[in-house]
Short mmCIF file of C-alpha atoms and ligand atoms in Angstrom, two decimals:
data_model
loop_
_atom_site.label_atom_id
_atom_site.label_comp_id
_atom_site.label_asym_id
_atom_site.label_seq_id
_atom_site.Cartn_x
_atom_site.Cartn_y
_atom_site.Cartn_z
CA UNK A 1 18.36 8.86 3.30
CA UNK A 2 14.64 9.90 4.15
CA UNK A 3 13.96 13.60 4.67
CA UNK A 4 10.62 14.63 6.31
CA UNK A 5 9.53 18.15 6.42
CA UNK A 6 9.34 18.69 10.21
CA UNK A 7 6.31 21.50 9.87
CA UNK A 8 4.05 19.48 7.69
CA UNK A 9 4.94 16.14 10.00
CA UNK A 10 4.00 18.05 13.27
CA UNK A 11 0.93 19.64 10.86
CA UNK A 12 -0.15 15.85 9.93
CA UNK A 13 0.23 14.76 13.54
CA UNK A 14 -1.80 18.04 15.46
CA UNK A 15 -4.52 17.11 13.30
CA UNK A 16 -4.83 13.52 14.01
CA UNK A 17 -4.69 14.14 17.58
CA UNK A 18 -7.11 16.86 17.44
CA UNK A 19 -9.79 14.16 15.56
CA UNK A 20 -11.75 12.57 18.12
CA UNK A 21 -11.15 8.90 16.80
CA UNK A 22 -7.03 10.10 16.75
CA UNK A 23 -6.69 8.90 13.13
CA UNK A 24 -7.56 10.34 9.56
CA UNK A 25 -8.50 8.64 6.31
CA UNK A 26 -5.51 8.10 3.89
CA UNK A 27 -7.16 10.85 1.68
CA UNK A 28 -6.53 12.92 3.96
CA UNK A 29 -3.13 12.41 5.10
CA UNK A 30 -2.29 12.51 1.36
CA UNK A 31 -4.09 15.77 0.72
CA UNK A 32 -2.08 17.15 3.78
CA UNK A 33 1.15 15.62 2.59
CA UNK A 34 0.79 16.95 -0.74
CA UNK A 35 -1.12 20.19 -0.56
CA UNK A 36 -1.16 21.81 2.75
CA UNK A 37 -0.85 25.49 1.77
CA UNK A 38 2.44 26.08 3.19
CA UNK A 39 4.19 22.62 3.49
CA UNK A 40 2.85 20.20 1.48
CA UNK A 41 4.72 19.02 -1.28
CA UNK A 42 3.18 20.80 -4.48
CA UNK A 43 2.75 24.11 -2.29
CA UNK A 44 6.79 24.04 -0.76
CA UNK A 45 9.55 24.76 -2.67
CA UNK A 46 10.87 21.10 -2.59
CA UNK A 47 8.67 20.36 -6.12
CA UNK A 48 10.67 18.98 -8.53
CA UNK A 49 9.21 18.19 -12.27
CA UNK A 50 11.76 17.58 -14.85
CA UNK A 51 14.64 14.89 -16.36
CA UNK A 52 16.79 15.73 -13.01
CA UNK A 53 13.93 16.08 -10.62
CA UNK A 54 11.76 13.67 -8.48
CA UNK A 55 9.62 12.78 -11.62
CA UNK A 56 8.92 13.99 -15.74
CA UNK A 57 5.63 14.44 -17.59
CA UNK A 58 5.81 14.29 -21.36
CA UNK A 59 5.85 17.82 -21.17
CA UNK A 60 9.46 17.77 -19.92
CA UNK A 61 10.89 15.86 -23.01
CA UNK A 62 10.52 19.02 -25.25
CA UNK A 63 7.80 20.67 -26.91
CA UNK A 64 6.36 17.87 -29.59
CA UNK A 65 4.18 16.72 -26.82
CA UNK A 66 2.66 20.33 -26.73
CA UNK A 67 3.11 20.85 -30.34
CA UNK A 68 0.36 17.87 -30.94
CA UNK A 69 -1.83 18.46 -28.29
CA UNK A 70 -2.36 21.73 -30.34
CA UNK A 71 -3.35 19.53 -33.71
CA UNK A 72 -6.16 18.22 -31.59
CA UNK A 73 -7.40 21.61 -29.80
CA UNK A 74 -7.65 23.09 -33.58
CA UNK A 75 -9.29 19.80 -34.59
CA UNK A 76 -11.94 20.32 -32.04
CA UNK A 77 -12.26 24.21 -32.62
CA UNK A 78 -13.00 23.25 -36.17
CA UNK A 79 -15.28 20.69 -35.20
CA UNK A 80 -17.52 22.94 -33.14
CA UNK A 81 -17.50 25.67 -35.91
CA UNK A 82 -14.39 27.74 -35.18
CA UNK A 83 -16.57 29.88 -32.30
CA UNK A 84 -15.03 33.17 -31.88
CA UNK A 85 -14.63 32.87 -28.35
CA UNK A 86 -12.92 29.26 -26.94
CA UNK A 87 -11.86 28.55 -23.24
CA UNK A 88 -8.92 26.32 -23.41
CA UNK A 89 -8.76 25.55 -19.86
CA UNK A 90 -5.43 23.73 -18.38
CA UNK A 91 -6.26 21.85 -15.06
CA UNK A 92 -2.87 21.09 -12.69
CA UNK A 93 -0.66 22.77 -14.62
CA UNK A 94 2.67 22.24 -13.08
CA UNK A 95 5.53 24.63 -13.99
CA UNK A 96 4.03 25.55 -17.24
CA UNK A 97 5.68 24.17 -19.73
CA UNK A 98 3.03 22.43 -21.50
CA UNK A 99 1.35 26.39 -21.65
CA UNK A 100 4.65 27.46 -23.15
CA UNK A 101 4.37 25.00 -25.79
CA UNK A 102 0.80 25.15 -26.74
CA UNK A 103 0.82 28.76 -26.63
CA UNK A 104 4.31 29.20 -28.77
CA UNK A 105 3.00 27.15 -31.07
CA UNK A 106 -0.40 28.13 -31.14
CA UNK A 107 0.82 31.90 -32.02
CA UNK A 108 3.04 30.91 -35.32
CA UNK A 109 1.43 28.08 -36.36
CA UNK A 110 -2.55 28.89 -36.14
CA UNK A 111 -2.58 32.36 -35.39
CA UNK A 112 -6.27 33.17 -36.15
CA UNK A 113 -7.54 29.97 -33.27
CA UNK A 114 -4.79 31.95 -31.14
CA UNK A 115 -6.59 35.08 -31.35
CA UNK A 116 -9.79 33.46 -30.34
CA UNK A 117 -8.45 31.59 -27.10
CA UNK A 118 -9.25 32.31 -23.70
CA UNK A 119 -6.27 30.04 -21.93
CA UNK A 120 -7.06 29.36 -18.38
CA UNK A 121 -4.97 27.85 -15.69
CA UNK A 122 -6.52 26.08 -12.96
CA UNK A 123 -3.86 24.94 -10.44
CA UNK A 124 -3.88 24.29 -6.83
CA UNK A 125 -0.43 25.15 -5.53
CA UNK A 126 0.06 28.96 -5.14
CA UNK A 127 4.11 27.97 -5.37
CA UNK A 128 3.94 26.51 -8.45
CA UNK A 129 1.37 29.45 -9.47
CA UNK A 130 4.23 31.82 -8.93
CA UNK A 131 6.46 29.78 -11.10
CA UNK A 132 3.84 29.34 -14.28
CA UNK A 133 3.49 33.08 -13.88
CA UNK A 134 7.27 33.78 -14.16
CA UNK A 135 8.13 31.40 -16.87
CA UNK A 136 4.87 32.47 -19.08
CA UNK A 137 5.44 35.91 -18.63
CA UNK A 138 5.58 36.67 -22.41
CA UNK A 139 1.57 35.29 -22.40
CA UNK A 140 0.44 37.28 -19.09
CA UNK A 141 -2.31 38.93 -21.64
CA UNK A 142 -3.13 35.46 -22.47
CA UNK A 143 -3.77 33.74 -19.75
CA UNK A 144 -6.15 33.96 -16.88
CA UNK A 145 -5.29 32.24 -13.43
CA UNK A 146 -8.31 31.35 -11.91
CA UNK A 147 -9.69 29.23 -8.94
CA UNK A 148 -13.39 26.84 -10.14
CA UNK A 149 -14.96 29.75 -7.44
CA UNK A 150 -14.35 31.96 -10.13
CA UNK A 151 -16.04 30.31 -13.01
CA UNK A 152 -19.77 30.58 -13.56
CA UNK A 153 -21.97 27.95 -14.08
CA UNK A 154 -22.15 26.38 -17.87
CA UNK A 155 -19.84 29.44 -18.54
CA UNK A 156 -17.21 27.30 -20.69
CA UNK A 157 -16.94 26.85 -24.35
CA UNK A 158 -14.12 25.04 -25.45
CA UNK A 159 -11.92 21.98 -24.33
CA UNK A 160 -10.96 21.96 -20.54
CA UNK A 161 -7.87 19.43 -20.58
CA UNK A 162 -4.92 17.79 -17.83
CA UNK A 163 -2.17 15.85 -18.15
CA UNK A 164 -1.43 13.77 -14.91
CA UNK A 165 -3.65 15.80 -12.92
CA UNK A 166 -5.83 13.02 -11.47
CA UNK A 167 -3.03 10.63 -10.37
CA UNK A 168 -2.16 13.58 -8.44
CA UNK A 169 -5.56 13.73 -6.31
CA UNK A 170 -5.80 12.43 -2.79
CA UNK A 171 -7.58 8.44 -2.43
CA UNK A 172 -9.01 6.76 -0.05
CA UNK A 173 -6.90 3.27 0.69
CA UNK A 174 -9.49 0.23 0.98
CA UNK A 175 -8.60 -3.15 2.49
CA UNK A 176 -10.30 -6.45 2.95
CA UNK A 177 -10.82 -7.96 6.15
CA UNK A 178 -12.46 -11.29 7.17
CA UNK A 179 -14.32 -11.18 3.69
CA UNK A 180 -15.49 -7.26 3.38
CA UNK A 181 -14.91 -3.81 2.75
CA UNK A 182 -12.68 -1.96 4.93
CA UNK A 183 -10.76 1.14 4.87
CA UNK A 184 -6.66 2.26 6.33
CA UNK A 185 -7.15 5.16 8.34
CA UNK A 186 -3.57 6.75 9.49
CA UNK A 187 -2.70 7.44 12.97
CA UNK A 188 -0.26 8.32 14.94
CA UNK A 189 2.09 5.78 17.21
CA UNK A 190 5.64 6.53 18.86
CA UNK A 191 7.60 5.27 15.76
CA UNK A 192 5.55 7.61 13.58
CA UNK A 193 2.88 7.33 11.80
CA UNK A 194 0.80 4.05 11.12
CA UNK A 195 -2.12 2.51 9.29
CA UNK A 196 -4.85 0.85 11.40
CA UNK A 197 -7.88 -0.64 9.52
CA UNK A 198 -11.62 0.39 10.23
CA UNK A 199 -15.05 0.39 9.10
CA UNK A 200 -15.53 2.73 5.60
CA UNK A 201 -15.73 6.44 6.27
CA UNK A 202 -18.28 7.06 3.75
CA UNK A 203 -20.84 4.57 1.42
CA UNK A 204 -19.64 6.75 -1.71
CA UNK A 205 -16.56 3.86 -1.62
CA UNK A 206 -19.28 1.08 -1.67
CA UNK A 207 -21.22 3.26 -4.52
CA UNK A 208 -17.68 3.41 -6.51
CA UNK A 209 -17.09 0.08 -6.67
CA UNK A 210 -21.00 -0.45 -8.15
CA UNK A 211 -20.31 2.67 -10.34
CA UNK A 212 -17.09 1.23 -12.14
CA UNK A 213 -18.96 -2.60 -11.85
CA UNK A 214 -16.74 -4.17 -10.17
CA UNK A 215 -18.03 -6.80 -7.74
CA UNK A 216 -15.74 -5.59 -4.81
CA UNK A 217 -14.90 -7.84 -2.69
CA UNK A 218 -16.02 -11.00 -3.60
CA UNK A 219 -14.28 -14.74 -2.84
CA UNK A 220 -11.13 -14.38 -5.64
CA UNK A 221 -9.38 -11.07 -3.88
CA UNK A 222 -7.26 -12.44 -1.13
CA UNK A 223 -7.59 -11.46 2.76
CA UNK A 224 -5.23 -8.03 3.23
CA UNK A 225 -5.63 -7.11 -0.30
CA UNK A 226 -5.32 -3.22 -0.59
CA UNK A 227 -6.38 -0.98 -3.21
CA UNK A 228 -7.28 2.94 -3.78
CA UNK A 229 -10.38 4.70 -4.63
CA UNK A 230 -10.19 8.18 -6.06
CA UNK A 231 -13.29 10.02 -5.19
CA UNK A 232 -11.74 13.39 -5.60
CA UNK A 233 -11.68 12.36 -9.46
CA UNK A 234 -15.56 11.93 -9.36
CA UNK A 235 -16.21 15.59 -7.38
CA UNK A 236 -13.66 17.29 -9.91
CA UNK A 237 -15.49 15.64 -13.18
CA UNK A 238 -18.78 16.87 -11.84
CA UNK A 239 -17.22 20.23 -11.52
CA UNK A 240 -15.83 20.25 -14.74
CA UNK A 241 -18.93 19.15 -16.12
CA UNK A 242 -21.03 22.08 -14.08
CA UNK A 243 -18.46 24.86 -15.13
CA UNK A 244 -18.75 23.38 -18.95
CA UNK A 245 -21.50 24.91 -21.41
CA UNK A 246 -20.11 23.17 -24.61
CA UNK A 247 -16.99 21.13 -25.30
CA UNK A 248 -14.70 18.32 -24.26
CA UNK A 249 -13.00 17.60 -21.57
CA UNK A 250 -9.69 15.32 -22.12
CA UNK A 251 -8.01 13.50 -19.61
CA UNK A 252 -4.48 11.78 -19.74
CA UNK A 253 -2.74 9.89 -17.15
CA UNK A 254 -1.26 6.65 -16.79
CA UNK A 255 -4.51 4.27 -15.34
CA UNK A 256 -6.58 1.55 -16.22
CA UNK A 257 -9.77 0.25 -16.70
CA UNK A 258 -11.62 -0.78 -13.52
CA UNK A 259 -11.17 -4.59 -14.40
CA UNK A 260 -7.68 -4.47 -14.80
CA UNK A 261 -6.96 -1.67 -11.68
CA UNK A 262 -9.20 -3.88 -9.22
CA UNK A 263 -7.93 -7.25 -10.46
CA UNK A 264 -7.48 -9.80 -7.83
CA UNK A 265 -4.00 -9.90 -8.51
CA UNK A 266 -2.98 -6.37 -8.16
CA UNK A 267 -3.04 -7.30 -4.36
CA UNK A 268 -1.12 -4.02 -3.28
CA UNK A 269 -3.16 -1.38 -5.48
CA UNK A 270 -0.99 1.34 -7.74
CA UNK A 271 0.31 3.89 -4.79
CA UNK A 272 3.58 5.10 -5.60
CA UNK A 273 5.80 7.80 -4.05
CA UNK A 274 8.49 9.74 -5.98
CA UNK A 275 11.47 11.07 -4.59
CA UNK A 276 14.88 12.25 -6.58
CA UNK A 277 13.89 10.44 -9.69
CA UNK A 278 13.52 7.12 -7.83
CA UNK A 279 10.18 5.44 -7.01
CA UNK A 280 8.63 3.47 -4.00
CA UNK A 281 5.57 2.70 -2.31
CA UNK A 282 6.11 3.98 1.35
CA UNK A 283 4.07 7.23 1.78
CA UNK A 284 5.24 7.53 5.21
CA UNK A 285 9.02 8.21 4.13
CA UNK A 286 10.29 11.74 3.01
CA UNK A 287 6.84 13.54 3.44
CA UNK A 288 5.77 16.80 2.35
CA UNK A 289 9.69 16.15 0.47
CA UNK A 290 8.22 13.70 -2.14
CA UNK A 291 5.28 13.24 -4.60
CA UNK A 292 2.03 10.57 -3.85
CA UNK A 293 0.19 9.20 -6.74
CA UNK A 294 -1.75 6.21 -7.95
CA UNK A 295 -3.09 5.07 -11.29
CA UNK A 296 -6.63 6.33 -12.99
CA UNK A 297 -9.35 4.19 -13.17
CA UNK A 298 -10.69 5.64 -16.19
CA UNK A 299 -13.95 3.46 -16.31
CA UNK A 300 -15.07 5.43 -13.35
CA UNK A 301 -14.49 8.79 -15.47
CA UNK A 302 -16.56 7.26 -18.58
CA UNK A 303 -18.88 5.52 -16.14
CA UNK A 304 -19.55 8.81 -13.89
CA UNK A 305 -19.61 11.09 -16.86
CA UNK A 306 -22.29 9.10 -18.45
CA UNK A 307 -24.47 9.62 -15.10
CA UNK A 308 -23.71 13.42 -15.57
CA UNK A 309 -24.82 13.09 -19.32
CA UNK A 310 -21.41 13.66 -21.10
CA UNK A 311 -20.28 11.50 -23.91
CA UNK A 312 -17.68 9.25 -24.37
CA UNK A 313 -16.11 10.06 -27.52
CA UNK A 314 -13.14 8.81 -27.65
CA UNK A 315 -10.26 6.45 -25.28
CA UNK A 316 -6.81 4.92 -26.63
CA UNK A 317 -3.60 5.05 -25.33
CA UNK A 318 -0.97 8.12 -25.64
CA UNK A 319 1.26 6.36 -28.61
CA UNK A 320 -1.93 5.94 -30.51
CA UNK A 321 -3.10 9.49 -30.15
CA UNK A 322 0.41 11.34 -30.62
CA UNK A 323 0.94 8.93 -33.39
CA UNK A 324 -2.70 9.91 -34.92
CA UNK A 325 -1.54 13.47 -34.50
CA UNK A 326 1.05 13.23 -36.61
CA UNK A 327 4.60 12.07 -33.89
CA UNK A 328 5.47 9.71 -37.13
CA UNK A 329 5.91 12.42 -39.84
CA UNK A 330 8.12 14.51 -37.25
CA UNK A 331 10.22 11.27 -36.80
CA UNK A 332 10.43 11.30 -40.48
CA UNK A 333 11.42 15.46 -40.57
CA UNK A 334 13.93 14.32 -38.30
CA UNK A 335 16.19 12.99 -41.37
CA UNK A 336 16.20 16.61 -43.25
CA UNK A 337 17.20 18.65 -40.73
CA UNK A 338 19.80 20.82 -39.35
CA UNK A 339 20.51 19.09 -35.86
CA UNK A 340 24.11 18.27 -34.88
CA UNK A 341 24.12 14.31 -34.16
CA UNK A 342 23.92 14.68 -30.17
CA UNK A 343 20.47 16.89 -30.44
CA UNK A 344 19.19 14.69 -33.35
CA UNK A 345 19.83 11.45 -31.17
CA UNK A 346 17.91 13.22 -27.56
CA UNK A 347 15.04 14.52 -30.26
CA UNK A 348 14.62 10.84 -31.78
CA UNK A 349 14.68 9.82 -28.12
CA UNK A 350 12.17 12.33 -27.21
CA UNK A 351 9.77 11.49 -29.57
CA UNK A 352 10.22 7.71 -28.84
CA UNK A 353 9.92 8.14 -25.12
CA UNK A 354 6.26 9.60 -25.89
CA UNK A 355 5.27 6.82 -27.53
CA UNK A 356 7.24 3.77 -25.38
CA UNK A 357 4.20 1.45 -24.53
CA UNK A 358 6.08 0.70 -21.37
CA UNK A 359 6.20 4.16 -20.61
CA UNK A 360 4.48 7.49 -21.92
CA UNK A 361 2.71 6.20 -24.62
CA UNK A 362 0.66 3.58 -22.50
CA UNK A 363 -0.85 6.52 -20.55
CA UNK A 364 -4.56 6.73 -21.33
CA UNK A 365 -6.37 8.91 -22.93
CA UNK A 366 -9.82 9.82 -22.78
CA UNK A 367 -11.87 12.50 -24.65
CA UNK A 368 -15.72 12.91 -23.39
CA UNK A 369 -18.08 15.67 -24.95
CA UNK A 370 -20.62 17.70 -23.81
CA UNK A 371 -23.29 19.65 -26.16
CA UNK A 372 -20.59 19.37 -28.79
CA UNK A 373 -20.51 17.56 -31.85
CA UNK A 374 -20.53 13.84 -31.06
CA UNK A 375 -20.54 11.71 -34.03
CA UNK A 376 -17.18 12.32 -34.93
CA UNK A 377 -14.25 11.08 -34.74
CA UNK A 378 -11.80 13.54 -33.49
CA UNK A 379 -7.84 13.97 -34.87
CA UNK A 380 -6.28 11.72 -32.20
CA UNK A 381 -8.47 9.28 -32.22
CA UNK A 382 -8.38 8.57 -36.59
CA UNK A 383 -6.46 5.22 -36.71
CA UNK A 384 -7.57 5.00 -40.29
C1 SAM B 1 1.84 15.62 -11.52
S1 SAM B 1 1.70 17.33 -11.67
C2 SAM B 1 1.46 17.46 -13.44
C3 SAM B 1 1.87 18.80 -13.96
C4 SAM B 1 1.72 19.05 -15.46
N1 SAM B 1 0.38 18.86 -15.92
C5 SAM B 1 2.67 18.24 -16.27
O1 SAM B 1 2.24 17.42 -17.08
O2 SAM B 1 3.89 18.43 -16.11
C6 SAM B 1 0.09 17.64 -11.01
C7 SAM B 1 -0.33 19.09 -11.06
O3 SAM B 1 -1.70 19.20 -10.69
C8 SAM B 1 -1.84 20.21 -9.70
N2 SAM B 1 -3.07 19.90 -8.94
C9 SAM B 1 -3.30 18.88 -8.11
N3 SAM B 1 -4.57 18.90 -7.67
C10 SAM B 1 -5.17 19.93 -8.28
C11 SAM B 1 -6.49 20.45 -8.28
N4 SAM B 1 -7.46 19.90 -7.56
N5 SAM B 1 -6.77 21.52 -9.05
C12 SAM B 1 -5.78 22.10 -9.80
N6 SAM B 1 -4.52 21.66 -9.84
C13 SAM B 1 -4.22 20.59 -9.10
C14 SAM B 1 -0.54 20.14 -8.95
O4 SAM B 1 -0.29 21.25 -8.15
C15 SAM B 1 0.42 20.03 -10.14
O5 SAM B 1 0.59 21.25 -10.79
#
C-alpha cells in the first residue's frame, strides 16, 4: 500500500500553485520530495539504508568495502608524497558507516596516514547528520561536519570521495515531442499530481547533451521517449573542483557512459524509486516515504571535468577496483580463519555481492586528478 507524507504532499502542492505557470520542473519536485528540510525523504525520519531497509550501499554488507577503499586513500597519500596534512573529504555520507570503517581501519592498520587526516563530512540531511554524529561518536575529534559555505577556495589537499551520492541528486526529466527537445514539468490535477510536457526550462539541457556528445534527439529515438539529465552533478563537480587545491576526486555509483544512458533504446530513462527494499519507477507513489534516483552518466563527469581542467585518471567498474585492491586475497583468508560456518558463508557472500557484475561490482568508478600526480596508475586501477 502507498504511503505519502501528507506535510511534504501539501509542501509540493503550495509551491506549484504559488508558481505562476502552476507547475515545477521534475528537479524540483524531486529535490522537494527528497530533501525538503523537514519532510523530505533524506531529512524525515522515514530513511532507511541497510539489508532490511528501502535500499543497501556496499557499505551495508560489512566493512571490506571500507577496508579497501582505505588501500586506495593510502595509495594516493603515498602518491602525492605522504603530505602531513590530507583532507579526506566524504560527500553524502548516509548513516556513517562507510566513516566507521575507513576510520577503524585507518587507526590499526596505517596509523601514521591516520594521524595526518583531516576527515570531513559533507552531507545534506541534518537527520541523517544527527545519526553519523551518534554512531561515530568514538571519532568526534576526527571528524569535521561541514557545509561547501564553509570551505575556502582551493583550500583542499587530499581525495574528496562519494559513494552513490550523485544518483541521489535531483534531474531534470526530458521528453521528445514531434521531433525535439522537451521537458516534464509536474503539476498539480484533482487525482494528484501529474506530468505535462513543455518547452526546456533552461539551454544548460541543450548544452548537456553537446557536452556528453550525444546528438540528442535525432531521427532513431522514438516520439515519447523520456530520459534524465543531472545538472546538479555538473554544479557539484565544479564545486568540488573550486574547493580542491590538490588531489582526486573519486566518484562511484551505478551509471553509464553517455552512449549507452541516452541509447535509443533505453526509451524510459533510469528513474527508479525505492521503497521497503522493493523498486519501481512511479515517483508520484509513497513520497517524501521513499527514495528517487537515476543512473550516472559518467561521460558528463570526465567530459565536464576536462572543461574545468581536471584529469581523468582512471574509470573501471567496482569488481575491477575492489578486486585490484586486494577483495581476492581476503576471499582466500577466508579459508584460515576462525568463523563458525553461518558467518563464513554471509562473509563469502559479502565479498561476492561487491563484486556481482549484475550488481555492486558493475557500479562505476571514476578517479579524476587535480595538481596531483597524473601519470600514474593508481592501486585500484593496476589490472596488471
Ligand atoms: C544514497 S545515499 C548514500 C549514502 C552512503 N554514501 C552510502 O553509501 O551508504 C545518498 C547520501 O547523499 C546525501 N546527499 C544528497 N545530496 C547531497 C548533497 N548535495 N550534498 C551532500 N550530501 C548529499 C544524502 O543525504 C545521503 O546521505
Amino acid at each position: 500500500m502507498a504511503i505519502n507524507s501528507v506535510e511534504i504532499t501539501r509542501i509540493i502542492t503550495d509551491y506549484i500553485h504559488s508558481n505562476s505557470a502552476k507547475r515545477i520542473t521534475f528537479a524540483e519536485y524531486m529535490d522537494l520530495a527528497l530533501y525538503h528540510s523537514e519532510y523530505g525523504y533524506y531529512s524525515s525520519d522515514k530513511v532507511e539504508i541497510g539489508s532490511q531497509g528501502d535500499f543497501f550501499t556496499s557499505s551495508s554488507l560489512g566493512t571490506d568495502y571500507g577496508e579497501l577503499l582505505v588501500e586506495q586513500f593510502i595509495g594516493i597519500w603515498q602518491i602525492m608524497g605522504k603530505p602531513n596534512h590530507f583532507d579526506l573529504v566524504e560527500m553524502g555520507a548516509g548513516l556513517g558507516f562507510l566513516a566507521q570503517d575507513i576510520l577503524s581501519f585507518l587507526q590499526v592498520k596505517y596509523p601514521d596516514f591516520f594521524q595526518v587526516i583531516n576527515y570531513i563530512i559533507i552531507e545534506k540531511s541534518p537527520t541523517l547528520i544527527n545519526k553519523q554524529q551518534e554512531l561515530l561518536v568514538n571519532f568526534v575529534n576526527k571528524i569535521c561536519w561541514q557545509g561547501w559555505d564553509k570551505i575556502k577556495s582551493k583550500s583542499l589537499v587530499g581525495c574528496c570521495f562519494s559513494n552513490e551520492l550523485i544518483d541521489a541528486f535531483p534531474v531534470h526529466k526530458v521528453t521528445i515531442k514531434n521531433g525535439e527537445l522537451k521537458e516534464v514539468y509536474v503539476t498539480v490535477s484533482e487525482s494528484g499530481f501529474r506530468e505535462i510536457v513543455d518547452d526546456i526550462s533552461t539551454d544548460k539541457l541543450t548544452e548537456y547533451f553537446n557536452l556528453v556528445k550525444v546528438n540528442f534527439p535525432n531521427e532513431t529515438y522514438s516520439e515519447g521517449y523520456q530520459t534524465e539529465v543531472n545538472l546538479a552533478a555538473l554544479d557539484w563537480l565544479n564545486l568540488v573542483n573550486d574547493k580542491l587545491k590538490m588531489g582526486y576526486i573519486l566518484t562511484i555509483d551505478y551509471g553509464y557512459s553517455a552512449i549507452k544512458y541516452y541509447h535509443p533504446q533505453r526509451y524510459q530513462g533510469t528513474l527508479k524509486c525505492y521503497y521497503q527494499h522493493r523498486h519501481h519507477d512511479n515517483p508520484y507513489l509513497n513520497i517524501g516515504c521513499q527514495d528517487i534516483t537515476s543512473h550516472v552518466d559518467f561521460t558528463a563527469l570526465q567530459n565536464y571535468g576536462n572543461l574545468l581542467g581536471l584529469t581523468n585518471i582512471g574509470y573501471t567498474q567496482q569488481a575491477m577496483f575492489l578486486m585490484a585492491l586486494g577483495l581476492g586475497d581476503r576471499l582466500d583468508q577466508l579459508r584460515n580463519n576462525t568463523y563458525n560456518f553461518q558467518e563464513l558463508l554471509a562473509r563469502r557472500d559479502a565479498l561476492h555481492q561487491l563484486i556481482d557484475p549484475t550488481g555492486l561490482g558493475g557500479f562505476g568508478v571514476l578517479i579524476q586528478g587535480k595538481n596531483a600526480p597524473e601519470n600514474v596508475i593508481l592501486k585500484g586501477f593496476n589490472f596488471s
